[in-house]
Amino acid sequence: MKRPSAPLRVAFFDVDETLLAGKSMIEFLRYWLDPDDAAFRDALAELGAVAEREGRAAANRAYYRLFAGVPSAALAEAGGRWYARHRRRPDAFVSSTVAALAGHRAAGDLVVLVSGSCRAVLDPLAADVGGDEVLCTELVAGADGRLTGEVARSMIGPAKSEAAAELLRSLGVSPAVCFAYGDHSSDLDLLTAVGSPRVVGGDPVLASWAARHGWPVLPA
């Protein structure tokens, strides 16, 4: 995606339940496996068990192992079809965050989506809402174009703030003038990495930080 030549500020947006209503990874998996409900339930149960034992980043990596052997082009095509269907839902987006994103675009800010989802799901969203960059879980493909099931980096928790910091350094932009939007306690590292954090929804951990530090809270 083309970057503005000299961005003055950057606005980082988490995606699931911040920009999109619902969880894109779970909803895409349901779409991918449809109509095999049993396989979907089994996959969710296994991912939940991994998350409980090893944490969210491990569950993120386990999720993408489900796509081992799939041609990356086929996943991208499916992601585009899933998003086209998702966006037609009346409850597809968190309206307060969409409005905030539009405000940043109008102000000339660089808009960056930051998510544990992959490009197959996020690139169509970015193109639709005017995202300039996507920082996400990047999937590893072999020489034959098929996914190996491994990821270059799981974009969960601290990885979000690390990726944001890397981007800001490459652009020469100070974190102090930037914004970040998130809905979950796992977004806290990202939110505290910029000068203007914004909480979306009622996560108790983020609500506590917002109350103590005077962060604005947007309705989910």
mmCIF file with all atom_site columns, C-alpha atoms in Angstrom:
data_model
loop_
_atom_site.group_PDB
_atom_site.id
_atom_site.type_symbol
_atom_site.label_atom_id
_atom_site.label_alt_id
_atom_site.label_comp_id
_atom_site.label_asym_id
_atom_site.label_entity_id
_atom_site.label_seq_id
_atom_site.pdbx_PDB_ins_code
_atom_site.Cartn_x
_atom_site.Cartn_y
_atom_site.Cartn_z
_atom_site.occupancy
_atom_site.B_iso_or_equiv
_atom_site.pdbx_formal_charge
_atom_site.auth_seq_id
_atom_site.auth_comp_id
_atom_site.auth_asym_id
_atom_site.auth_atom_id
_atom_site.pdbx_PDB_model_num
ATOM 1   C CA . MET A 1 1   ? 0.000   0.000   0.000  1.00 0.00 ? 1   MET A CA 1
ATOM 2   C CA . LYS A 1 2   ? 1.183   3.489   -0.798 1.00 0.00 ? 2   LYS A CA 1
ATOM 3   C CA . ARG A 1 3   ? 2.272   5.600   2.132  1.00 0.00 ? 3   ARG A CA 1
ATOM 4   C CA . PRO A 1 4   ? 1.855   9.366   2.306  1.00 0.00 ? 4   PRO A CA 1
ATOM 5   C CA . SER A 1 5   ? 5.180   11.048  1.554  1.00 0.00 ? 5   SER A CA 1
ATOM 6   C CA . ALA A 1 6   ? 5.482   12.792  4.922  1.00 0.00 ? 6   ALA A CA 1
ATOM 7   C CA . PRO A 1 7   ? 2.926   11.661  7.510  1.00 0.00 ? 7   PRO A CA 1
ATOM 8   C CA . LEU A 1 8   ? 2.702   13.939  10.511 1.00 0.00 ? 8   LEU A CA 1
ATOM 9   C CA . ARG A 1 9   ? 0.782   11.469  12.665 1.00 0.00 ? 9   ARG A CA 1
ATOM 10  C CA . VAL A 1 10  ? -0.106  7.776   12.604 1.00 0.00 ? 10  VAL A CA 1
ATOM 11  C CA . ALA A 1 11  ? -3.343  6.230   13.894 1.00 0.00 ? 11  ALA A CA 1
ATOM 12  C CA . PHE A 1 12  ? -3.111  2.528   14.779 1.00 0.00 ? 12  PHE A CA 1
ATOM 13  C CA . PHE A 1 13  ? -6.308  0.480   14.862 1.00 0.00 ? 13  PHE A CA 1
ATOM 14  C CA . ASP A 1 14  ? -6.746  -2.965  16.330 1.00 0.00 ? 14  ASP A CA 1
ATOM 15  C CA . VAL A 1 15  ? -9.308  -4.804  14.203 1.00 0.00 ? 15  VAL A CA 1
ATOM 16  C CA . ASP A 1 16  ? -11.379 -7.450  15.991 1.00 0.00 ? 16  ASP A CA 1
ATOM 17  C CA . GLU A 1 17  ? -14.092 -5.860  18.154 1.00 0.00 ? 17  GLU A CA 1
ATOM 18  C CA . THR A 1 18  ? -12.367 -2.501  17.673 1.00 0.00 ? 18  THR A CA 1
ATOM 19  C CA . LEU A 1 19  ? -13.004 -1.789  14.008 1.00 0.00 ? 19  LEU A CA 1
ATOM 20  C CA . LEU A 1 20  ? -14.876 -4.921  12.971 1.00 0.00 ? 20  LEU A CA 1
ATOM 21  C CA . ALA A 1 21  ? -17.710 -6.127  15.189 1.00 0.00 ? 21  ALA A CA 1
ATOM 22  C CA . GLY A 1 22  ? -16.852 -9.731  16.041 1.00 0.00 ? 22  GLY A CA 1
ATOM 23  C CA . LYS A 1 23  ? -13.692 -11.771 15.685 1.00 0.00 ? 23  LYS A CA 1
ATOM 24  C CA . SER A 1 24  ? -12.455 -11.967 12.108 1.00 0.00 ? 24  SER A CA 1
ATOM 25  C CA . MET A 1 25  ? -10.277 -15.045 12.602 1.00 0.00 ? 25  MET A CA 1
ATOM 26  C CA . ILE A 1 26  ? -13.103 -17.082 14.103 1.00 0.00 ? 26  ILE A CA 1
ATOM 27  C CA . GLU A 1 27  ? -15.670 -15.885 11.597 1.00 0.00 ? 27  GLU A CA 1
ATOM 28  C CA . PHE A 1 28  ? -13.341 -16.562 8.685  1.00 0.00 ? 28  PHE A CA 1
ATOM 29  C CA . LEU A 1 29  ? -12.631 -20.067 10.004 1.00 0.00 ? 29  LEU A CA 1
ATOM 30  C CA . ARG A 1 30  ? -16.356 -20.738 10.160 1.00 0.00 ? 30  ARG A CA 1
ATOM 31  C CA . TYR A 1 31  ? -16.663 -19.509 6.562  1.00 0.00 ? 31  TYR A CA 1
ATOM 32  C CA . TRP A 1 32  ? -13.678 -21.597 5.451  1.00 0.00 ? 32  TRP A CA 1
ATOM 33  C CA . LEU A 1 33  ? -15.007 -24.821 7.013  1.00 0.00 ? 33  LEU A CA 1
ATOM 34  C CA . ASP A 1 34  ? -18.681 -24.282 6.190  1.00 0.00 ? 34  ASP A CA 1
ATOM 35  C CA . PRO A 1 35  ? -20.771 -26.443 6.177  1.00 0.00 ? 35  PRO A CA 1
ATOM 36  C CA . ASP A 1 36  ? -18.633 -28.703 8.400  1.00 0.00 ? 36  ASP A CA 1
ATOM 37  C CA . ASP A 1 37  ? -19.903 -27.537 11.797 1.00 0.00 ? 37  ASP A CA 1
ATOM 38  C CA . ALA A 1 38  ? -18.257 -30.436 13.627 1.00 0.00 ? 38  ALA A CA 1
ATOM 39  C CA . ALA A 1 39  ? -14.821 -29.504 12.289 1.00 0.00 ? 39  ALA A CA 1
ATOM 40  C CA . PHE A 1 40  ? -15.401 -25.877 13.290 1.00 0.00 ? 40  PHE A CA 1
ATOM 41  C CA . ARG A 1 41  ? -16.412 -26.820 16.838 1.00 0.00 ? 41  ARG A CA 1
ATOM 42  C CA . ASP A 1 42  ? -13.444 -29.164 17.186 1.00 0.00 ? 42  ASP A CA 1
ATOM 43  C CA . ALA A 1 43  ? -11.054 -26.494 15.920 1.00 0.00 ? 43  ALA A CA 1
ATOM 44  C CA . LEU A 1 44  ? -12.429 -23.910 18.357 1.00 0.00 ? 44  LEU A CA 1
ATOM 45  C CA . ALA A 1 45  ? -12.143 -26.334 21.250 1.00 0.00 ? 45  ALA A CA 1
ATOM 46  C CA . GLU A 1 46  ? -8.514  -27.104 20.407 1.00 0.00 ? 46  GLU A CA 1
ATOM 47  C CA . LEU A 1 47  ? -7.621  -23.443 19.976 1.00 0.00 ? 47  LEU A CA 1
ATOM 48  C CA . GLY A 1 48  ? -9.278  -22.628 23.283 1.00 0.00 ? 48  GLY A CA 1
ATOM 49  C CA . ALA A 1 49  ? -7.280  -25.357 24.999 1.00 0.00 ? 49  ALA A CA 1
ATOM 50  C CA . VAL A 1 50  ? -4.019  -24.046 23.522 1.00 0.00 ? 50  VAL A CA 1
ATOM 51  C CA . ALA A 1 51  ? -4.866  -20.506 24.642 1.00 0.00 ? 51  ALA A CA 1
ATOM 52  C CA . GLU A 1 52  ? -5.549  -21.706 28.176 1.00 0.00 ? 52  GLU A CA 1
ATOM 53  C CA . ARG A 1 53  ? -2.351  -23.748 28.375 1.00 0.00 ? 53  ARG A CA 1
ATOM 54  C CA . GLU A 1 54  ? 0.085   -21.553 26.464 1.00 0.00 ? 54  GLU A CA 1
ATOM 55  C CA . GLY A 1 55  ? -1.492  -18.146 25.887 1.00 0.00 ? 55  GLY A CA 1
ATOM 56  C CA . ARG A 1 56  ? -2.990  -16.142 23.050 1.00 0.00 ? 56  ARG A CA 1
ATOM 57  C CA . ALA A 1 57  ? 0.141   -15.995 20.892 1.00 0.00 ? 57  ALA A CA 1
ATOM 58  C CA . ALA A 1 58  ? 0.432   -19.785 20.910 1.00 0.00 ? 58  ALA A CA 1
ATOM 59  C CA . ALA A 1 59  ? -3.245  -20.095 19.994 1.00 0.00 ? 59  ALA A CA 1
ATOM 60  C CA . ASN A 1 60  ? -2.661  -17.648 17.148 1.00 0.00 ? 60  ASN A CA 1
ATOM 61  C CA . ARG A 1 61  ? 0.130   -19.841 15.786 1.00 0.00 ? 61  ARG A CA 1
ATOM 62  C CA . ALA A 1 62  ? -2.004  -22.962 16.222 1.00 0.00 ? 62  ALA A CA 1
ATOM 63  C CA . TYR A 1 63  ? -4.809  -21.306 14.258 1.00 0.00 ? 63  TYR A CA 1
ATOM 64  C CA . TYR A 1 64  ? -2.638  -20.839 11.184 1.00 0.00 ? 64  TYR A CA 1
ATOM 65  C CA . ARG A 1 65  ? -1.413  -24.417 11.298 1.00 0.00 ? 65  ARG A CA 1
ATOM 66  C CA . LEU A 1 66  ? -4.987  -25.291 10.315 1.00 0.00 ? 66  LEU A CA 1
ATOM 67  C CA . PHE A 1 67  ? -4.207  -23.836 6.871  1.00 0.00 ? 67  PHE A CA 1
ATOM 68  C CA . ALA A 1 68  ? -1.008  -25.794 6.210  1.00 0.00 ? 68  ALA A CA 1
ATOM 69  C CA . GLY A 1 69  ? -0.883  -26.939 2.587  1.00 0.00 ? 69  GLY A CA 1
ATOM 70  C CA . VAL A 1 70  ? -3.407  -24.364 1.343  1.00 0.00 ? 70  VAL A CA 1
ATOM 71  C CA . PRO A 1 71  ? -2.231  -22.260 -1.629 1.00 0.00 ? 71  PRO A CA 1
ATOM 72  C CA . SER A 1 72  ? -1.725  -18.717 -0.409 1.00 0.00 ? 72  SER A CA 1
ATOM 73  C CA . ALA A 1 73  ? -3.631  -17.402 -3.440 1.00 0.00 ? 73  ALA A CA 1
ATOM 74  C CA . ALA A 1 74  ? -6.628  -19.565 -2.552 1.00 0.00 ? 74  ALA A CA 1
ATOM 75  C CA . LEU A 1 75  ? -6.627  -18.199 1.011  1.00 0.00 ? 75  LEU A CA 1
ATOM 76  C CA . ALA A 1 76  ? -6.490  -14.642 -0.318 1.00 0.00 ? 76  ALA A CA 1
ATOM 77  C CA . GLU A 1 77  ? -9.426  -15.288 -2.635 1.00 0.00 ? 77  GLU A CA 1
ATOM 78  C CA . ALA A 1 78  ? -11.445 -16.802 0.206  1.00 0.00 ? 78  ALA A CA 1
ATOM 79  C CA . GLY A 1 79  ? -10.594 -13.846 2.439  1.00 0.00 ? 79  GLY A CA 1
ATOM 80  C CA . GLY A 1 80  ? -11.913 -11.450 -0.170 1.00 0.00 ? 80  GLY A CA 1
ATOM 81  C CA . ARG A 1 81  ? -15.149 -13.402 -0.494 1.00 0.00 ? 81  ARG A CA 1
ATOM 82  C CA . TRP A 1 82  ? -15.562 -13.605 3.278  1.00 0.00 ? 82  TRP A CA 1
ATOM 83  C CA . TYR A 1 83  ? -15.056 -9.863  3.718  1.00 0.00 ? 83  TYR A CA 1
ATOM 84  C CA . ALA A 1 84  ? -17.469 -8.989  0.905  1.00 0.00 ? 84  ALA A CA 1
ATOM 85  C CA . ARG A 1 85  ? -20.120 -11.027 2.708  1.00 0.00 ? 85  ARG A CA 1
ATOM 86  C CA . HIS A 1 86  ? -19.223 -9.747  6.167  1.00 0.00 ? 86  HIS A CA 1
ATOM 87  C CA . ARG A 1 87  ? -19.411 -6.062  5.248  1.00 0.00 ? 87  ARG A CA 1
ATOM 88  C CA . ARG A 1 88  ? -23.023 -6.454  4.087  1.00 0.00 ? 88  ARG A CA 1
ATOM 89  C CA . ARG A 1 89  ? -24.117 -7.241  7.637  1.00 0.00 ? 89  ARG A CA 1
ATOM 90  C CA . PRO A 1 90  ? -25.840 -4.373  9.444  1.00 0.00 ? 90  PRO A CA 1
ATOM 91  C CA . ASP A 1 91  ? -23.630 -5.057  12.470 1.00 0.00 ? 91  ASP A CA 1
ATOM 92  C CA . ALA A 1 92  ? -20.381 -5.540  10.549 1.00 0.00 ? 92  ALA A CA 1
ATOM 93  C CA . PHE A 1 93  ? -18.490 -2.594  12.053 1.00 0.00 ? 93  PHE A CA 1
ATOM 94  C CA . VAL A 1 94  ? -18.024 -0.698  15.302 1.00 0.00 ? 94  VAL A CA 1
ATOM 95  C CA . SER A 1 95  ? -19.517 2.590   14.162 1.00 0.00 ? 95  SER A CA 1
ATOM 96  C CA . SER A 1 96  ? -17.705 4.832   16.660 1.00 0.00 ? 96  SER A CA 1
ATOM 97  C CA . THR A 1 97  ? -14.321 3.532   15.517 1.00 0.00 ? 97  THR A CA 1
ATOM 98  C CA . VAL A 1 98  ? -15.202 3.749   11.830 1.00 0.00 ? 98  VAL A CA 1
ATOM 99  C CA . ALA A 1 99  ? -16.086 7.394   12.418 1.00 0.00 ? 99  ALA A CA 1
ATOM 100 C CA . ALA A 1 100 ? -12.797 7.956   14.223 1.00 0.00 ? 100 ALA A CA 1
ATOM 101 C CA . LEU A 1 101 ? -10.891 6.338   11.351 1.00 0.00 ? 101 LEU A CA 1
ATOM 102 C CA . ALA A 1 102 ? -12.662 8.592   8.867  1.00 0.00 ? 102 ALA A CA 1
ATOM 103 C CA . GLY A 1 103 ? -11.636 11.570  10.968 1.00 0.00 ? 103 GLY A CA 1
ATOM 104 C CA . HIS A 1 104 ? -7.997  10.530  10.854 1.00 0.00 ? 104 HIS A CA 1
ATOM 105 C CA . ARG A 1 105 ? -8.184  10.073  7.086  1.00 0.00 ? 105 ARG A CA 1
ATOM 106 C CA . ALA A 1 106 ? -9.686  13.539  6.710  1.00 0.00 ? 106 ALA A CA 1
ATOM 107 C CA . ALA A 1 107 ? -6.884  14.973  8.845  1.00 0.00 ? 107 ALA A CA 1
ATOM 108 C CA . GLY A 1 108 ? -4.268  13.358  6.607  1.00 0.00 ? 108 GLY A CA 1
ATOM 109 C CA . ASP A 1 109 ? -3.045  10.890  9.234  1.00 0.00 ? 109 ASP A CA 1
ATOM 110 C CA . LEU A 1 110 ? -1.529  7.563   8.216  1.00 0.00 ? 110 LEU A CA 1
ATOM 111 C CA . VAL A 1 111 ? -4.033  4.803   9.094  1.00 0.00 ? 111 VAL A CA 1
ATOM 112 C CA . VAL A 1 112 ? -2.537  1.476   10.146 1.00 0.00 ? 112 VAL A CA 1
ATOM 113 C CA . LEU A 1 113 ? -4.443  -1.721  10.973 1.00 0.00 ? 113 LEU A CA 1
ATOM 114 C CA . VAL A 1 114 ? -2.762  -3.927  13.597 1.00 0.00 ? 114 VAL A CA 1
ATOM 115 C CA . SER A 1 115 ? -4.128  -7.428  14.075 1.00 0.00 ? 115 SER A CA 1
ATOM 116 C CA . GLY A 1 116 ? -3.438  -11.083 14.738 1.00 0.00 ? 116 GLY A CA 1
ATOM 117 C CA . SER A 1 117 ? -5.462  -11.830 11.615 1.00 0.00 ? 117 SER A CA 1
ATOM 118 C CA . CYS A 1 118 ? -3.702  -12.371 8.281  1.00 0.00 ? 118 CYS A CA 1
ATOM 119 C CA . ARG A 1 119 ? -3.591  -10.406 5.033  1.00 0.00 ? 119 ARG A CA 1
ATOM 120 C CA . ALA A 1 120 ? -6.189  -12.616 3.375  1.00 0.00 ? 120 ALA A CA 1
ATOM 121 C CA . VAL A 1 121 ? -8.732  -11.122 5.776  1.00 0.00 ? 121 VAL A CA 1
ATOM 122 C CA . LEU A 1 122 ? -7.207  -7.716  6.431  1.00 0.00 ? 122 LEU A CA 1
ATOM 123 C CA . ASP A 1 123 ? -6.202  -6.486  2.981  1.00 0.00 ? 123 ASP A CA 1
ATOM 124 C CA . PRO A 1 124 ? -9.833  -6.313  1.758  1.00 0.00 ? 124 PRO A CA 1
ATOM 125 C CA . LEU A 1 125 ? -10.784 -4.450  4.934  1.00 0.00 ? 125 LEU A CA 1
ATOM 126 C CA . ALA A 1 126 ? -7.902  -1.998  4.558  1.00 0.00 ? 126 ALA A CA 1
ATOM 127 C CA . ALA A 1 127 ? -8.817  -1.308  0.939  1.00 0.00 ? 127 ALA A CA 1
ATOM 128 C CA . ASP A 1 128 ? -12.419 -0.698  1.964  1.00 0.00 ? 128 ASP A CA 1
ATOM 129 C CA . VAL A 1 129 ? -11.864 1.645   4.908  1.00 0.00 ? 129 VAL A CA 1
ATOM 130 C CA . GLY A 1 130 ? -8.780  3.416   3.574  1.00 0.00 ? 130 GLY A CA 1
ATOM 131 C CA . GLY A 1 131 ? -6.059  1.756   5.631  1.00 0.00 ? 131 GLY A CA 1
ATOM 132 C CA . ASP A 1 132 ? -2.567  2.737   4.472  1.00 0.00 ? 132 ASP A CA 1
ATOM 133 C CA . GLU A 1 133 ? -0.660  -0.105  6.142  1.00 0.00 ? 133 GLU A CA 1
ATOM 134 C CA . VAL A 1 134 ? -1.403  -3.511  7.645  1.00 0.00 ? 134 VAL A CA 1
ATOM 135 C CA . LEU A 1 135 ? 0.672   -4.939  10.496 1.00 0.00 ? 135 LEU A CA 1
ATOM 136 C CA . CYS A 1 136 ? -0.494  -8.512  10.932 1.00 0.00 ? 136 CYS A CA 1
ATOM 137 C CA . THR A 1 137 ? 0.447   -12.139 11.449 1.00 0.00 ? 137 THR A CA 1
ATOM 138 C CA . GLU A 1 138 ? 2.416   -12.892 8.296  1.00 0.00 ? 138 GLU A CA 1
ATOM 139 C CA . LEU A 1 139 ? 2.046   -16.460 7.026  1.00 0.00 ? 139 LEU A CA 1
ATOM 140 C CA . VAL A 1 140 ? 4.985   -18.444 5.675  1.00 0.00 ? 140 VAL A CA 1
ATOM 141 C CA . ALA A 1 141 ? 4.605   -19.990 2.221  1.00 0.00 ? 141 ALA A CA 1
ATOM 142 C CA . GLY A 1 142 ? 6.897   -22.487 0.517  1.00 0.00 ? 142 GLY A CA 1
ATOM 143 C CA . ALA A 1 143 ? 8.435   -22.199 -2.931 1.00 0.00 ? 143 ALA A CA 1
ATOM 144 C CA . ASP A 1 144 ? 5.287   -23.806 -4.346 1.00 0.00 ? 144 ASP A CA 1
ATOM 145 C CA . GLY A 1 145 ? 3.097   -21.022 -2.938 1.00 0.00 ? 145 GLY A CA 1
ATOM 146 C CA . ARG A 1 146 ? 1.465   -23.275 -0.364 1.00 0.00 ? 146 ARG A CA 1
ATOM 147 C CA . LEU A 1 147 ? 1.286   -22.240 3.263  1.00 0.00 ? 147 LEU A CA 1
ATOM 148 C CA . THR A 1 148 ? 3.573   -24.155 5.598  1.00 0.00 ? 148 THR A CA 1
ATOM 149 C CA . GLY A 1 149 ? 1.361   -23.581 8.626  1.00 0.00 ? 149 GLY A CA 1
ATOM 150 C CA . GLU A 1 150 ? 4.053   -21.468 10.284 1.00 0.00 ? 150 GLU A CA 1
ATOM 151 C CA . VAL A 1 151 ? 4.070   -17.705 10.816 1.00 0.00 ? 151 VAL A CA 1
ATOM 152 C CA . ALA A 1 152 ? 6.860   -15.157 10.684 1.00 0.00 ? 152 ALA A CA 1
ATOM 153 C CA . ARG A 1 153 ? 5.543   -13.367 13.782 1.00 0.00 ? 153 ARG A CA 1
ATOM 154 C CA . SER A 1 154 ? 2.331   -13.718 15.737 1.00 0.00 ? 154 SER A CA 1
ATOM 155 C CA . MET A 1 155 ? 0.879   -10.201 15.940 1.00 0.00 ? 155 MET A CA 1
ATOM 156 C CA . ILE A 1 156 ? -0.500  -10.561 19.458 1.00 0.00 ? 156 ILE A CA 1
ATOM 157 C CA . GLY A 1 157 ? 0.103   -8.488  22.593 1.00 0.00 ? 157 GLY A CA 1
ATOM 158 C CA . PRO A 1 158 ? 3.595   -6.944  22.799 1.00 0.00 ? 158 PRO A CA 1
ATOM 159 C CA . ALA A 1 159 ? 4.271   -7.776  19.139 1.00 0.00 ? 159 ALA A CA 1
ATOM 160 C CA . LYS A 1 160 ? 1.753   -5.070  18.198 1.00 0.00 ? 160 LYS A CA 1
ATOM 161 C CA . SER A 1 161 ? 3.649   -2.334  20.000 1.00 0.00 ? 161 SER A CA 1
ATOM 162 C CA . GLU A 1 162 ? 6.963   -3.653  18.657 1.00 0.00 ? 162 GLU A CA 1
ATOM 163 C CA . ALA A 1 163 ? 5.675   -3.574  15.068 1.00 0.00 ? 163 ALA A CA 1
ATOM 164 C CA . ALA A 1 164 ? 4.194   -0.115  15.582 1.00 0.00 ? 164 ALA A CA 1
ATOM 165 C CA . ALA A 1 165 ? 7.485   1.169   16.974 1.00 0.00 ? 165 ALA A CA 1
ATOM 166 C CA . GLU A 1 166 ? 9.387   -0.301  14.018 1.00 0.00 ? 166 GLU A CA 1
ATOM 167 C CA . LEU A 1 167 ? 7.055   1.435   11.582 1.00 0.00 ? 167 LEU A CA 1
ATOM 168 C CA . LEU A 1 168 ? 7.305   4.775   13.374 1.00 0.00 ? 168 LEU A CA 1
ATOM 169 C CA . ARG A 1 169 ? 11.107  4.588   13.375 1.00 0.00 ? 169 ARG A CA 1
ATOM 170 C CA . SER A 1 170 ? 11.109  3.849   9.645  1.00 0.00 ? 170 SER A CA 1
ATOM 171 C CA . LEU A 1 171 ? 8.873   6.881   9.047  1.00 0.00 ? 171 LEU A CA 1
ATOM 172 C CA . GLY A 1 172 ? 10.664  9.192   11.449 1.00 0.00 ? 172 GLY A CA 1
ATOM 173 C CA . VAL A 1 173 ? 7.435   9.873   13.337 1.00 0.00 ? 173 VAL A CA 1
ATOM 174 C CA . SER A 1 174 ? 7.334   10.432  17.102 1.00 0.00 ? 174 SER A CA 1
ATOM 175 C CA . PRO A 1 175 ? 5.009   8.081   19.049 1.00 0.00 ? 175 PRO A CA 1
ATOM 176 C CA . ALA A 1 176 ? 4.001   11.100  21.149 1.00 0.00 ? 176 ALA A CA 1
ATOM 177 C CA . VAL A 1 177 ? 1.912   12.552  18.297 1.00 0.00 ? 177 VAL A CA 1
ATOM 178 C CA . CYS A 1 178 ? 0.258   9.253   17.354 1.00 0.00 ? 178 CYS A CA 1
ATOM 179 C CA . PHE A 1 179 ? -3.005  7.516   18.214 1.00 0.00 ? 179 PHE A CA 1
ATOM 180 C CA . ALA A 1 180 ? -3.984  3.918   18.937 1.00 0.00 ? 180 ALA A CA 1
ATOM 181 C CA . TYR A 1 181 ? -7.378  2.234   19.327 1.00 0.00 ? 181 TYR A CA 1
ATOM 182 C CA . GLY A 1 182 ? -7.951  -1.093  21.076 1.00 0.00 ? 182 GLY A CA 1
ATOM 183 C CA . ASP A 1 183 ? -10.662 -3.029  22.875 1.00 0.00 ? 183 ASP A CA 1
ATOM 184 C CA . HIS A 1 184 ? -8.843  -5.774  24.804 1.00 0.00 ? 184 HIS A CA 1
ATOM 185 C CA . SER A 1 185 ? -6.247  -5.922  27.565 1.00 0.00 ? 185 SER A CA 1
ATOM 186 C CA . SER A 1 186 ? -3.872  -7.541  25.055 1.00 0.00 ? 186 SER A CA 1
ATOM 187 C CA . ASP A 1 187 ? -3.870  -4.174  23.243 1.00 0.00 ? 187 ASP A CA 1
ATOM 188 C CA . LEU A 1 188 ? -2.447  -2.389  26.283 1.00 0.00 ? 188 LEU A CA 1
ATOM 189 C CA . ASP A 1 189 ? 1.142   -2.459  25.034 1.00 0.00 ? 189 ASP A CA 1
ATOM 190 C CA . LEU A 1 190 ? 0.035   -0.813  21.794 1.00 0.00 ? 190 LEU A CA 1
ATOM 191 C CA . LEU A 1 191 ? -2.066  1.787   23.579 1.00 0.00 ? 191 LEU A CA 1
ATOM 192 C CA . THR A 1 192 ? 0.696   2.798   25.979 1.00 0.00 ? 192 THR A CA 1
ATOM 193 C CA . ALA A 1 193 ? 3.191   3.079   23.115 1.00 0.00 ? 193 ALA A CA 1
ATOM 194 C CA . VAL A 1 194 ? 1.585   6.253   21.720 1.00 0.00 ? 194 VAL A CA 1
ATOM 195 C CA . GLY A 1 195 ? 0.687   9.663   23.018 1.00 0.00 ? 195 GLY A CA 1
ATOM 196 C CA . SER A 1 196 ? -3.065  9.441   22.411 1.00 0.00 ? 196 SER A CA 1
ATOM 197 C CA . PRO A 1 197 ? -4.603  6.051   23.285 1.00 0.00 ? 197 PRO A CA 1
ATOM 198 C CA . ARG A 1 198 ? -8.310  5.373   22.756 1.00 0.00 ? 198 ARG A CA 1
ATOM 199 C CA . VAL A 1 199 ? -10.229 2.532   24.415 1.00 0.00 ? 199 VAL A CA 1
ATOM 200 C CA . VAL A 1 200 ? -13.116 0.913   22.553 1.00 0.00 ? 200 VAL A CA 1
ATOM 201 C CA . GLY A 1 201 ? -15.768 -0.806  24.655 1.00 0.00 ? 201 GLY A CA 1
ATOM 202 C CA . GLY A 1 202 ? -15.742 -1.915  28.268 1.00 0.00 ? 202 GLY A CA 1
ATOM 203 C CA . ASP A 1 203 ? -12.771 -4.210  28.850 1.00 0.00 ? 203 ASP A CA 1
ATOM 204 C CA . PRO A 1 204 ? -12.193 -3.895  32.625 1.00 0.00 ? 204 PRO A CA 1
ATOM 205 C CA . VAL A 1 205 ? -8.405  -3.679  32.398 1.00 0.00 ? 205 VAL A CA 1
ATOM 206 C CA . LEU A 1 206 ? -8.503  -0.964  29.748 1.00 0.00 ? 206 LEU A CA 1
ATOM 207 C CA . ALA A 1 207 ? -11.366 0.811   31.533 1.00 0.00 ? 207 ALA A CA 1
ATOM 208 C CA . SER A 1 208 ? -9.226  1.018   34.655 1.00 0.00 ? 208 SER A CA 1
ATOM 209 C CA . TRP A 1 209 ? -6.301  2.468   32.710 1.00 0.00 ? 209 TRP A CA 1
ATOM 210 C CA . ALA A 1 210 ? -8.605  4.912   30.968 1.00 0.00 ? 210 ALA A CA 1
ATOM 211 C CA . ALA A 1 211 ? -10.039 6.105   34.249 1.00 0.00 ? 211 ALA A CA 1
ATOM 212 C CA . ARG A 1 212 ? -6.605  6.577   35.822 1.00 0.00 ? 212 ARG A CA 1
ATOM 213 C CA . HIS A 1 213 ? -5.016  8.310   32.843 1.00 0.00 ? 213 HIS A CA 1
ATOM 214 C CA . GLY A 1 214 ? -7.945  10.171  31.305 1.00 0.00 ? 214 GLY A CA 1
ATOM 215 C CA . TRP A 1 215 ? -8.023  8.162   28.094 1.00 0.00 ? 215 TRP A CA 1
ATOM 216 C CA . PRO A 1 216 ? -11.135 8.641   25.946 1.00 0.00 ? 216 PRO A CA 1
ATOM 217 C CA . VAL A 1 217 ? -13.454 5.627   25.720 1.00 0.00 ? 217 VAL A CA 1
ATOM 218 C CA . LEU A 1 218 ? -15.482 4.958   22.568 1.00 0.00 ? 218 LEU A CA 1
ATOM 219 C CA . PRO A 1 219 ? -18.664 2.864   22.638 1.00 0.00 ? 219 PRO A CA 1
ATOM 220 C CA . ALA A 1 220 ? -18.393 -0.618  21.155 1.00 0.00 ? 220 ALA A CA 1
#
